[in-house]
Structures are given as structure tokens and as C-alpha cells.
């Protein structure tokens, strides 16, 4: 008599639970693939960002330094529309709006259709990101408590540069488990959201209500068209350029004129793009929604053009030799930034994660340990793009404090990268083993190959 072989037992659930649901784990296989694709694209952008920053630093400290600053301060634009800006300001206000548009798309995608739509999966990385913002800000504030003028820069060490961080991972050849990759990206995305909120509320001045209210008109039209004709704009790229782009530019210009930093417009436009396909287009199971399509279209522009150009115009600071470097690093501004990013980031992220997991009696995913979380927390101390932007908003581009802040940002990012390299590099063997365990055979309903062999 032939017996039917027993069905394979599904893999055991993660030990890391929060009220019965999985937290701080690998997430779905589809999500792991999507995150991996994003990080691979950011690797190229991170390399270009580093190259642009190095070129700017070398040029700004070369005998031809005057030509660099003349180029950065060259003014172009239409004054009656308040758009007569230097090239450096165009990079910060205009090109970075593209970067924050991607941030808006990614945030909405994560919380509407990604694994992070579940509170049980989002609570740990989101809380860790909040801790990673709050502790550096407090450290900076304590260092600069005696100086109200420099205290204004408290938000500089709060942001993580995901492109720079991923470039470091590529250089050291680290094979982070998917759970850690998702954790790192979530940290970066959430603290970008916190950073843009800080910029909107604390670094906006002389708010003009008329252009701000007028900005709602093209923004509403943009949102209506993107929602109503999502399939059309998804299939016809030229239509998005000819119809949605002018509305987006008009929204950006009016937000800029209102006194709110124009990058906020980028986030709002990103939030206006639908994530899930309409039922007429087959519903969520029929393929990527318009937000994901736009992400694929615009990420190369952001990572390959917008952010590197911004880095080129922002990272160029005249150090003034060893004496100038010592003077810059002794400034409480630079000191607060370095301590905030190198010490505050890992302390805030690690402490918040530890407290939350212990409070919920959760345990880490089996693919990594606390030393790996510490390595990622160190990596999160690489603050660059948003930190440079906040420094300029705090002190004014080209001011002494701004120059010292940039030196602090560059020094802190370098130190954080080196420390993270030391920790993560020693764990590469374990990461490779974890990577093998994560390989999935699509023919077996998402069950890992290794598990299929055991069953």
C-alpha cells in the first residue's frame, strides 16, 4: 500500500515576536528583493557622491580655489519670481527636491504596501530611527548650550546618508543579511522624514501665506491626475514629463516663494503618487504601482545627478591647512556634530532597539546578533547629504560656522565609516552563511532552498 508522503513542515516562525507578530525579522522575500535592488542602485549613487565631494574638497583647497567658489556663487534665474539663485542654492533647493521626491515615494510605499505597514514590523526600526535622531540632537545641544548662535545647528547630526552608507558596504564587501539591510534602509528613510519635518518647522522663515495657499492648487491637480490616470502615466513616460512635471515644478516654485524650504514640495509630491494599482488595472497583484514605476524612473536621476551635484557644491570648504583644520575641529559646532554622529547615532539606535526588544520580550532574528546591530548603528553615523543641507540652512552657505560644520560632517562621516568597517568586516563570514540560508527557490512557495533540502 503506497502512503502519501507528509507535506513539508513550514519553517519555524521567528523567535522575535511582538504581541504574537514578527518584528525585526527578514520580512517577506519580495520585500527583501526590492530592498536589495534599491540598495544596489544606491551603491552607484554613493560612489558618485563620494567622488563629487572629493573633487570639491580638492578644488576648494587648490591654487584654483577662487574659481570653485566663483562657480558655486554664480547667480542665475528670474528675480521677479524669487528664483534668482546661485548654482549652489539651485542644487540645494532644486536638485535636492528630486531626492526628497524619492524619499516621499519610498516612505509611502513602505507604509502602504511594504512590510512596514504592519505595526509589529515597523515599530522597532521606526523607534530606533527616532532614538538615532534624538540622541545626536541632544549631544549637539549640550556641547553648544553656551552659544545660542551655534545652538541653531542642533539638527545637523540627525540624518543618515543611505547612499554613502551603502557605498561603504560595497567597498568593504559586506553581505548584510536581508533583515539588517531592511533595518538600515528603514532607519535612513524614517530619519529623512524626521529631517524634512524639522526643516519645514524649524528652518523655514518669513512664511508667506499667499504663495503657500496657491501651491495647493497645482499640488491638488497633480494628485488628482496621478490618482485618476495612474495606468496612463505608468505606461506612457512622456505623459508624466509633459503633464505632471510642469505641475510639480509650479508647486515647487510656489513653496519656495512661501518661505518653506522647497525640498518639502518634493516630499509632498511623492506622497501624492498612488502606490497600489487600481482595480481597473488589475489591482495590487497585477504588478508595480505608479509610485514604484516612478521610483525606477527617477532614482537614477536622483542618485546619479541631483545628489552628486549637490555634494559637489556643498562639500567644497576651504580648510586652510592643518592649522585651519585644527581650528575647525575645535569649534563647538564641529565637535557637537562629530560626537552626535559618531557617538549619538549608535547609542540612540542601539539603546532604543535594545530597550524595545527587551520590553516586548523579543529576540533578534537568527541571522544576526547584537554586534551586527551595533555595526549598522555605526554605519548610520554617516551623515552627509541632509546634514550638509541643514548646516547651510542653520548658518548660511559660506559662513565660518557653516564651513566648520561641513568639516565636522566630513570628519564624522569618515570616522563612522571606518568604525563600521572594522565591526562589519569581521562579521563577513557569518553574513555569507546567512546569505546562503536566505536563498529562496520560487518553485517552493518561498521556502528557503536549504530548508527544502532538509525536508
Coordinates of C-alpha atoms in Angstrom, one line a residue:
X1 CA 0.0 0.0 0.0
X2 CA 1.5 3.3 -1.1
X3 CA 1.5 6.0 1.6
X4 CA 1.3 9.7 0.8
X5 CA 4.5 11.4 1.9
X6 CA 3.9 14.0 4.6
X7 CA 3.8 17.6 3.5
X8 CA 6.9 19.6 4.4
X9 CA 6.6 21.4 7.7
X10 CA 6.9 25.2 7.1
X11 CA 10.0 26.9 8.6
X12 CA 9.6 27.7 12.3
X13 CA 8.5 31.3 13.0
X14 CA 11.0 33.8 14.2
X15 CA 11.5 33.9 17.9
X16 CA 11.3 37.6 17.7
X17 CA 7.7 38.4 18.4
X18 CA 5.7 41.4 19.3
X19 CA 2.2 40.6 20.6
X20 CA 2.3 37.4 18.6
X21 CA 3.6 39.1 15.4
X22 CA 7.0 39.1 13.9
X23 CA 9.2 42.1 14.4
X24 CA 12.7 43.0 13.4
X25 CA 13.0 40.0 11.1
X26 CA 13.7 39.3 7.5
X27 CA 10.3 40.3 6.2
X28 CA 8.8 38.8 3.0
X29 CA 11.0 37.5 0.3
X30 CA 9.5 40.0 -2.2
X31 CA 10.4 42.9 0.2
X32 CA 13.9 41.6 0.6
X33 CA 14.4 41.5 -3.2
X34 CA 13.0 45.0 -3.5
X35 CA 15.2 46.4 -0.7
X36 CA 18.2 44.7 -2.3
X37 CA 17.5 46.3 -5.6
X38 CA 17.2 49.8 -4.1
X39 CA 20.5 49.4 -2.2
X40 CA 22.3 48.2 -5.3
X41 CA 21.2 51.4 -7.1
X42 CA 22.3 53.5 -4.1
X43 CA 25.7 51.9 -4.2
X44 CA 26.4 53.6 -7.6
X45 CA 24.9 56.9 -6.3
X46 CA 27.1 56.7 -3.2
X47 CA 30.2 56.2 -5.2
X48 CA 29.4 59.2 -7.3
X49 CA 28.6 61.2 -4.2
X50 CA 31.9 60.5 -2.7
X51 CA 33.8 61.3 -5.9
X52 CA 31.9 64.6 -6.2
X53 CA 32.7 65.5 -2.6
X54 CA 36.4 64.7 -3.0
X55 CA 36.7 66.7 -6.2
X56 CA 35.0 69.7 -4.5
X57 CA 37.4 69.4 -1.5
X58 CA 40.5 69.2 -3.6
X59 CA 39.4 72.1 -5.9
X60 CA 38.3 74.3 -3.0
X61 CA 41.8 73.8 -1.4
X62 CA 43.8 74.1 -4.5
X63 CA 45.5 77.2 -6.0
X64 CA 42.4 77.5 -8.3
X65 CA 40.0 77.6 -5.3
X66 CA 38.7 81.0 -6.3
X67 CA 37.2 79.5 -9.5
X68 CA 35.4 76.9 -7.5
X69 CA 33.7 79.4 -5.2
X70 CA 33.0 81.7 -8.2
X71 CA 31.2 78.8 -9.8
X72 CA 29.3 77.9 -6.7
X73 CA 28.2 81.5 -6.2
X74 CA 27.4 82.2 -9.8
X75 CA 23.8 83.6 -9.9
X76 CA 21.2 82.6 -12.5
X77 CA 17.4 82.7 -12.6
X78 CA 14.4 85.1 -12.7
X79 CA 14.4 87.6 -9.9
X80 CA 10.7 88.7 -10.0
X81 CA 9.7 85.1 -9.2
X82 CA 12.3 84.9 -6.4
X83 CA 14.3 82.4 -8.4
X84 CA 17.5 84.3 -9.0
X85 CA 19.7 81.9 -7.1
X86 CA 23.3 80.9 -7.0
X87 CA 24.2 77.5 -8.5
X88 CA 24.8 76.2 -5.0
X89 CA 21.3 77.3 -4.0
X90 CA 19.8 75.8 -7.1
X91 CA 21.5 72.5 -6.1
X92 CA 20.2 72.7 -2.5
X93 CA 16.7 73.9 -3.2
X94 CA 16.1 72.5 -6.7
X95 CA 18.0 69.3 -7.2
X96 CA 17.5 68.0 -3.7
X97 CA 13.8 68.3 -4.2
X98 CA 14.2 65.3 -6.6
X99 CA 16.0 63.4 -3.8
X100 CA 13.2 64.2 -1.4
X101 CA 10.6 63.2 -4.0
X102 CA 12.2 59.8 -3.9
X103 CA 12.1 59.9 -0.1
X104 CA 8.3 60.6 -0.3
X105 CA 7.7 57.8 -2.7
X106 CA 9.7 55.3 -0.6
X107 CA 8.0 56.3 2.6
X108 CA 4.6 55.9 1.2
X109 CA 5.5 52.6 -0.5
X110 CA 6.8 51.2 2.8
X111 CA 3.9 52.2 4.9
X112 CA 1.1 51.5 2.4
X113 CA 2.3 48.3 0.6
X114 CA 5.6 47.3 2.2
X115 CA 6.3 45.1 5.2
X116 CA 6.3 48.2 7.4
X117 CA 2.6 48.7 7.0
X118 CA 2.4 46.3 9.9
X119 CA 3.0 48.0 13.2
X120 CA 4.7 44.9 14.6
X121 CA 7.3 45.1 11.8
X122 CA 7.7 48.8 11.8
X123 CA 7.8 49.7 15.4
X124 CA 11.4 48.7 16.1
X125 CA 13.2 50.3 13.2
X126 CA 11.0 53.4 13.4
X127 CA 11.6 53.8 17.1
X128 CA 15.3 53.1 16.6
X129 CA 15.4 55.9 13.9
X130 CA 13.7 58.3 16.4
X131 CA 16.3 57.4 19.0
X132 CA 19.0 57.9 16.4
X133 CA 17.7 61.4 15.8
X134 CA 17.0 62.5 19.3
X135 CA 20.3 61.5 21.0
X136 CA 22.6 63.2 18.4
X137 CA 20.5 66.4 18.7
X138 CA 20.8 66.3 22.5
X139 CA 24.5 65.8 22.4
X140 CA 25.0 68.7 19.9
X141 CA 22.8 70.9 22.1
X142 CA 24.7 70.1 25.2
X143 CA 28.1 70.9 23.5
X144 CA 26.7 74.2 22.2
X145 CA 24.5 75.1 25.1
X146 CA 26.5 78.2 25.9
X147 CA 26.2 79.6 22.4
X148 CA 22.7 80.5 21.1
X149 CA 24.1 81.3 17.7
X150 CA 25.6 77.8 17.2
X151 CA 22.8 76.0 19.0
X152 CA 20.7 76.6 15.9
X153 CA 22.6 73.7 14.2
X154 CA 21.2 71.1 16.6
X155 CA 19.5 69.1 13.7
X156 CA 22.7 68.8 11.7
X157 CA 23.8 65.4 13.1
X158 CA 20.4 63.8 12.9
X159 CA 20.3 62.3 9.4
X160 CA 21.8 59.2 7.9
X161 CA 23.1 59.2 4.3
X162 CA 21.9 55.9 2.9
X163 CA 23.8 56.2 -0.4
X164 CA 27.1 57.0 1.4
X165 CA 26.5 54.1 3.8
X166 CA 25.7 51.6 1.1
X167 CA 28.9 52.7 -0.8
X168 CA 30.9 51.9 2.3
X169 CA 29.2 48.4 2.4
X170 CA 30.2 47.9 -1.2
X171 CA 33.8 48.9 -0.6
X172 CA 34.2 46.5 2.3
X173 CA 32.3 43.8 0.5
X174 CA 29.8 43.2 3.3
X175 CA 27.0 40.8 2.8
X176 CA 24.5 42.0 5.3
X177 CA 21.5 39.7 6.0
X178 CA 18.3 41.0 4.5
X179 CA 16.8 41.8 7.9
X180 CA 19.7 44.2 8.6
X181 CA 19.5 45.7 5.1
X182 CA 15.8 46.4 5.6
X183 CA 16.6 47.8 9.1
X184 CA 19.3 50.1 7.7
X185 CA 17.1 51.4 4.8
X186 CA 14.2 52.0 7.2
X187 CA 16.4 53.9 9.6
X188 CA 17.6 56.1 6.7
X189 CA 14.2 56.7 5.2
X190 CA 12.5 57.5 8.6
X191 CA 15.2 59.9 9.7
X192 CA 14.9 61.6 6.3
X193 CA 11.2 62.1 7.1
X194 CA 12.1 63.4 10.5
X195 CA 14.7 65.7 9.0
X196 CA 12.4 67.1 6.4
X197 CA 9.8 67.7 9.1
X198 CA 12.5 69.5 11.2
X199 CA 13.4 71.6 8.1
X200 CA 9.8 72.5 7.5
X201 CA 9.0 73.6 11.1
X202 CA 12.4 74.9 12.3
X203 CA 14.3 76.2 9.3
X204 CA 11.5 78.0 7.4
X205 CA 11.3 81.8 7.9
X206 CA 9.1 84.7 6.8
X207 CA 6.3 82.4 5.8
X208 CA 4.2 84.0 3.0
X209 CA 0.6 82.6 3.2
X210 CA -0.4 83.6 -0.3
X211 CA 2.1 81.5 -2.4
X212 CA 1.7 78.7 0.1
X213 CA -2.0 78.6 -0.4
X214 CA -1.6 78.9 -4.2
X215 CA 0.8 75.9 -4.1
X216 CA -2.1 73.8 -3.0
X217 CA -3.8 74.3 -6.5
X218 CA -1.1 72.6 -8.7
X219 CA -0.4 70.1 -5.9
X220 CA -4.1 69.1 -5.8
X221 CA -4.2 68.9 -9.7
X222 CA -1.0 66.8 -9.6
X223 CA -2.5 64.4 -7.0
X224 CA -5.9 64.1 -8.8
X225 CA -4.3 63.3 -12.2
X226 CA -1.8 60.9 -10.7
X227 CA -4.5 59.0 -8.9
X228 CA -7.1 59.2 -11.7
X229 CA -4.8 58.2 -14.6
X230 CA -2.2 56.1 -12.8
X231 CA -2.3 53.5 -15.5
X232 CA -1.8 56.1 -18.3
X233 CA 1.2 57.7 -16.6
X234 CA 2.6 54.3 -15.8
X235 CA 2.5 53.2 -19.4
X236 CA 3.5 56.5 -21.1
X237 CA 6.6 58.0 -19.6
X238 CA 6.4 61.1 -21.9
X239 CA 3.0 61.9 -20.5
X240 CA 4.4 62.2 -17.0
X241 CA 7.1 64.6 -18.2
X242 CA 4.7 66.7 -20.2
X243 CA 1.8 66.9 -17.8
X244 CA 2.8 66.0 -14.2
X245 CA 6.3 67.6 -14.3
X246 CA 5.1 71.2 -15.0
X247 CA 2.6 70.9 -12.1
X248 CA 5.4 69.6 -9.9
X249 CA 7.7 72.5 -10.9
X250 CA 4.9 75.0 -10.2
X251 CA 4.3 73.5 -6.8
X252 CA 8.0 73.6 -6.0
X253 CA 8.3 77.3 -7.1
X254 CA 5.3 78.4 -5.0
X255 CA 6.5 76.5 -1.9
X256 CA 9.9 78.1 -2.4
X257 CA 8.4 81.5 -2.6
X258 CA 6.3 80.9 0.5
X259 CA 9.5 80.7 2.7
X260 CA 9.2 77.0 3.4
X261 CA 12.2 75.1 2.2
X262 CA 11.5 73.9 -1.4
X263 CA 12.6 70.3 -0.7
X264 CA 9.3 69.9 1.3
X265 CA 7.5 70.2 -2.0
X266 CA 9.4 67.1 -3.2
X267 CA 8.1 65.0 -0.3
X268 CA 4.5 66.3 -0.8
X269 CA 4.6 65.4 -4.5
X270 CA 6.0 62.0 -3.6
X271 CA 3.1 61.4 -1.1
X272 CA 0.6 62.3 -3.9
X273 CA 1.6 59.4 -6.1
X274 CA -0.5 56.3 -5.7
X275 CA 1.3 53.1 -4.6
X276 CA -1.2 50.4 -5.4
X277 CA -2.6 49.7 -8.9
X278 CA -6.3 50.5 -9.4
X279 CA -8.8 47.6 -9.8
X280 CA -9.2 48.7 -13.4
X281 CA -5.5 47.9 -14.0
X282 CA -5.8 44.5 -12.3
X283 CA -5.4 45.5 -8.6
X284 CA -2.3 45.1 -6.3
X285 CA -1.4 41.7 -7.7
X286 CA -1.1 42.9 -11.3
X287 CA 2.3 44.5 -10.9
X288 CA 4.0 47.5 -9.5
X289 CA 2.0 50.7 -8.9
X290 CA 2.8 54.2 -10.2
X291 CA 5.0 55.0 -7.1
X292 CA 7.3 52.1 -7.8
X293 CA 7.3 52.9 -11.5
X294 CA 8.3 56.5 -10.8
X295 CA 10.9 55.3 -8.3
X296 CA 12.6 53.2 -11.1
X297 CA 12.5 56.2 -13.5
X298 CA 13.7 58.9 -11.1
X299 CA 16.2 57.1 -8.8
X300 CA 19.0 57.2 -11.4
X301 CA 18.4 60.9 -11.8
X302 CA 18.5 61.5 -8.1
X303 CA 21.4 59.2 -7.3
X304 CA 23.4 59.8 -10.4
X305 CA 22.8 63.6 -11.0
X306 CA 21.0 65.5 -8.3
X307 CA 22.7 64.3 -5.1
X308 CA 26.3 64.3 -6.5
X309 CA 25.9 67.8 -7.9
X310 CA 24.6 69.0 -4.5
X311 CA 27.5 67.3 -2.8
X312 CA 29.9 69.0 -5.3
X313 CA 28.6 72.5 -4.4
X314 CA 28.2 71.8 -0.7
X315 CA 31.2 69.8 0.3
X316 CA 33.8 72.3 -1.0
X317 CA 35.1 74.0 2.0
X318 CA 38.4 75.9 2.4
X319 CA 40.1 74.1 5.2
X320 CA 43.2 76.3 5.4
X321 CA 45.8 73.6 6.1
X322 CA 46.5 71.8 9.3
X323 CA 46.1 75.0 11.3
X324 CA 42.7 75.7 9.7
X325 CA 41.6 72.0 10.3
X326 CA 42.6 72.2 14.0
X327 CA 40.6 75.5 14.3
X328 CA 37.6 74.0 12.6
X329 CA 37.6 70.8 14.8
X330 CA 38.0 72.8 18.0
X331 CA 34.8 74.8 17.2
X332 CA 31.8 73.5 19.3
X333 CA 29.9 73.3 16.1
X334 CA 32.2 70.7 14.6
X335 CA 32.7 68.9 17.9
X336 CA 29.0 68.6 18.5
X337 CA 28.4 67.2 15.0
X338 CA 31.2 64.7 15.4
X339 CA 30.1 63.5 18.8
X340 CA 26.5 63.5 17.6
X341 CA 27.1 61.3 14.5
X342 CA 29.9 59.0 15.8
X343 CA 28.6 58.6 19.4
X344 CA 25.0 59.7 19.4
X345 CA 23.8 57.8 16.4
X346 CA 24.9 54.3 17.6
X347 CA 23.9 55.0 21.2
X348 CA 20.4 56.2 20.2
X349 CA 19.8 53.4 17.7
X350 CA 21.3 50.6 19.8
X351 CA 19.7 51.7 23.1
X352 CA 16.3 52.2 21.7
X353 CA 16.4 48.9 19.9
X354 CA 17.6 47.0 23.0
X355 CA 15.0 48.6 25.3
X356 CA 12.2 47.9 22.9
X357 CA 13.1 44.3 22.2
X358 CA 13.6 43.6 25.9
X359 CA 10.3 45.3 26.9
X360 CA 8.5 43.1 24.4
X361 CA 10.5 40.0 25.3
X362 CA 11.6 39.8 21.7
X363 CA 14.8 38.3 20.4
X364 CA 16.8 39.1 17.3
X365 CA 16.5 37.3 14.0
X366 CA 18.7 34.2 13.9
X367 CA 20.7 35.7 11.0
X368 CA 22.5 38.3 13.2
X369 CA 23.4 39.3 16.7
X370 CA 23.7 42.5 18.7
X371 CA 27.2 43.2 17.4
X372 CA 25.7 43.4 13.9
X373 CA 23.1 45.9 15.1
X374 CA 26.0 47.9 16.6
X375 CA 27.8 47.8 13.2
X376 CA 24.7 49.1 11.4
X377 CA 24.2 51.7 14.1
X378 CA 27.8 52.9 13.5
X379 CA 27.1 53.0 9.7
X380 CA 24.1 55.1 10.4
X381 CA 26.5 57.8 11.8
X382 CA 27.5 58.6 8.2
X383 CA 25.6 61.9 7.8
X384 CA 26.2 63.7 4.6
X385 CA 23.6 65.0 2.1
X386 CA 20.8 66.1 4.5
X387 CA 23.4 67.1 7.2
X388 CA 25.1 69.4 4.7
X389 CA 21.7 70.9 3.7
X390 CA 20.8 71.6 7.4
X391 CA 24.2 73.1 8.0
X392 CA 23.6 75.6 5.2
X393 CA 20.1 76.4 6.5
X394 CA 21.5 76.8 10.0
X395 CA 24.4 79.1 9.4
X396 CA 24.2 80.3 5.8
X397 CA 26.3 79.0 2.9
X398 CA 29.9 80.1 3.1
X399 CA 29.8 81.4 6.7
X400 CA 32.5 80.4 9.2
X401 CA 30.2 78.2 11.2
X402 CA 28.9 76.6 8.0
X403 CA 32.5 75.8 6.9
X404 CA 33.3 74.3 10.4
X405 CA 30.0 72.4 10.3
X406 CA 31.0 70.9 6.9
X407 CA 34.4 69.9 8.3
X408 CA 32.7 68.2 11.2
X409 CA 30.2 66.4 8.9
X410 CA 33.0 65.1 6.7
X411 CA 35.2 64.1 9.6
X412 CA 32.3 62.4 11.4
X413 CA 31.3 60.5 8.3
X414 CA 34.8 59.3 7.7
X415 CA 35.2 58.1 11.3
X416 CA 31.8 56.4 11.3
X417 CA 32.6 54.7 8.1
X418 CA 36.0 53.4 9.4
X419 CA 34.5 52.2 12.7
X420 CA 31.6 50.4 10.9
X421 CA 34.1 48.8 8.5
X422 CA 36.1 47.4 11.5
X423 CA 33.0 45.9 13.0
X424 CA 31.1 44.6 9.9
X425 CA 34.2 43.4 8.1
X426 CA 34.9 40.9 10.9
X427 CA 31.4 39.5 10.5
X428 CA 31.5 38.9 6.8
X429 CA 31.9 35.1 7.1
X430 CA 28.8 34.9 9.2
X431 CA 26.9 37.1 6.7
X432 CA 27.8 34.8 3.9
X433 CA 26.4 31.9 5.7
X434 CA 23.2 33.8 6.5
X435 CA 23.0 34.8 2.8
X436 CA 23.1 31.1 1.8
X437 CA 20.3 30.4 4.2
X438 CA 18.2 33.2 2.7
X439 CA 18.3 31.9 -0.9
X440 CA 14.8 31.1 -2.0
X441 CA 13.5 28.8 -4.6
X442 CA 10.4 30.3 -6.2
X443 CA 9.2 26.8 -7.1
X444 CA 8.8 26.0 -3.4
X445 CA 6.5 28.8 -2.4
X446 CA 9.2 31.0 -0.9
X447 CA 10.6 28.3 1.4
X448 CA 14.4 28.6 1.5
X449 CA 16.4 26.1 -0.6
X450 CA 18.4 24.9 2.4
X451 CA 15.1 24.1 4.2
X452 CA 13.8 22.2 1.2
X453 CA 16.9 20.0 1.3
X454 CA 16.4 19.3 5.0
X455 CA 12.7 18.3 4.4

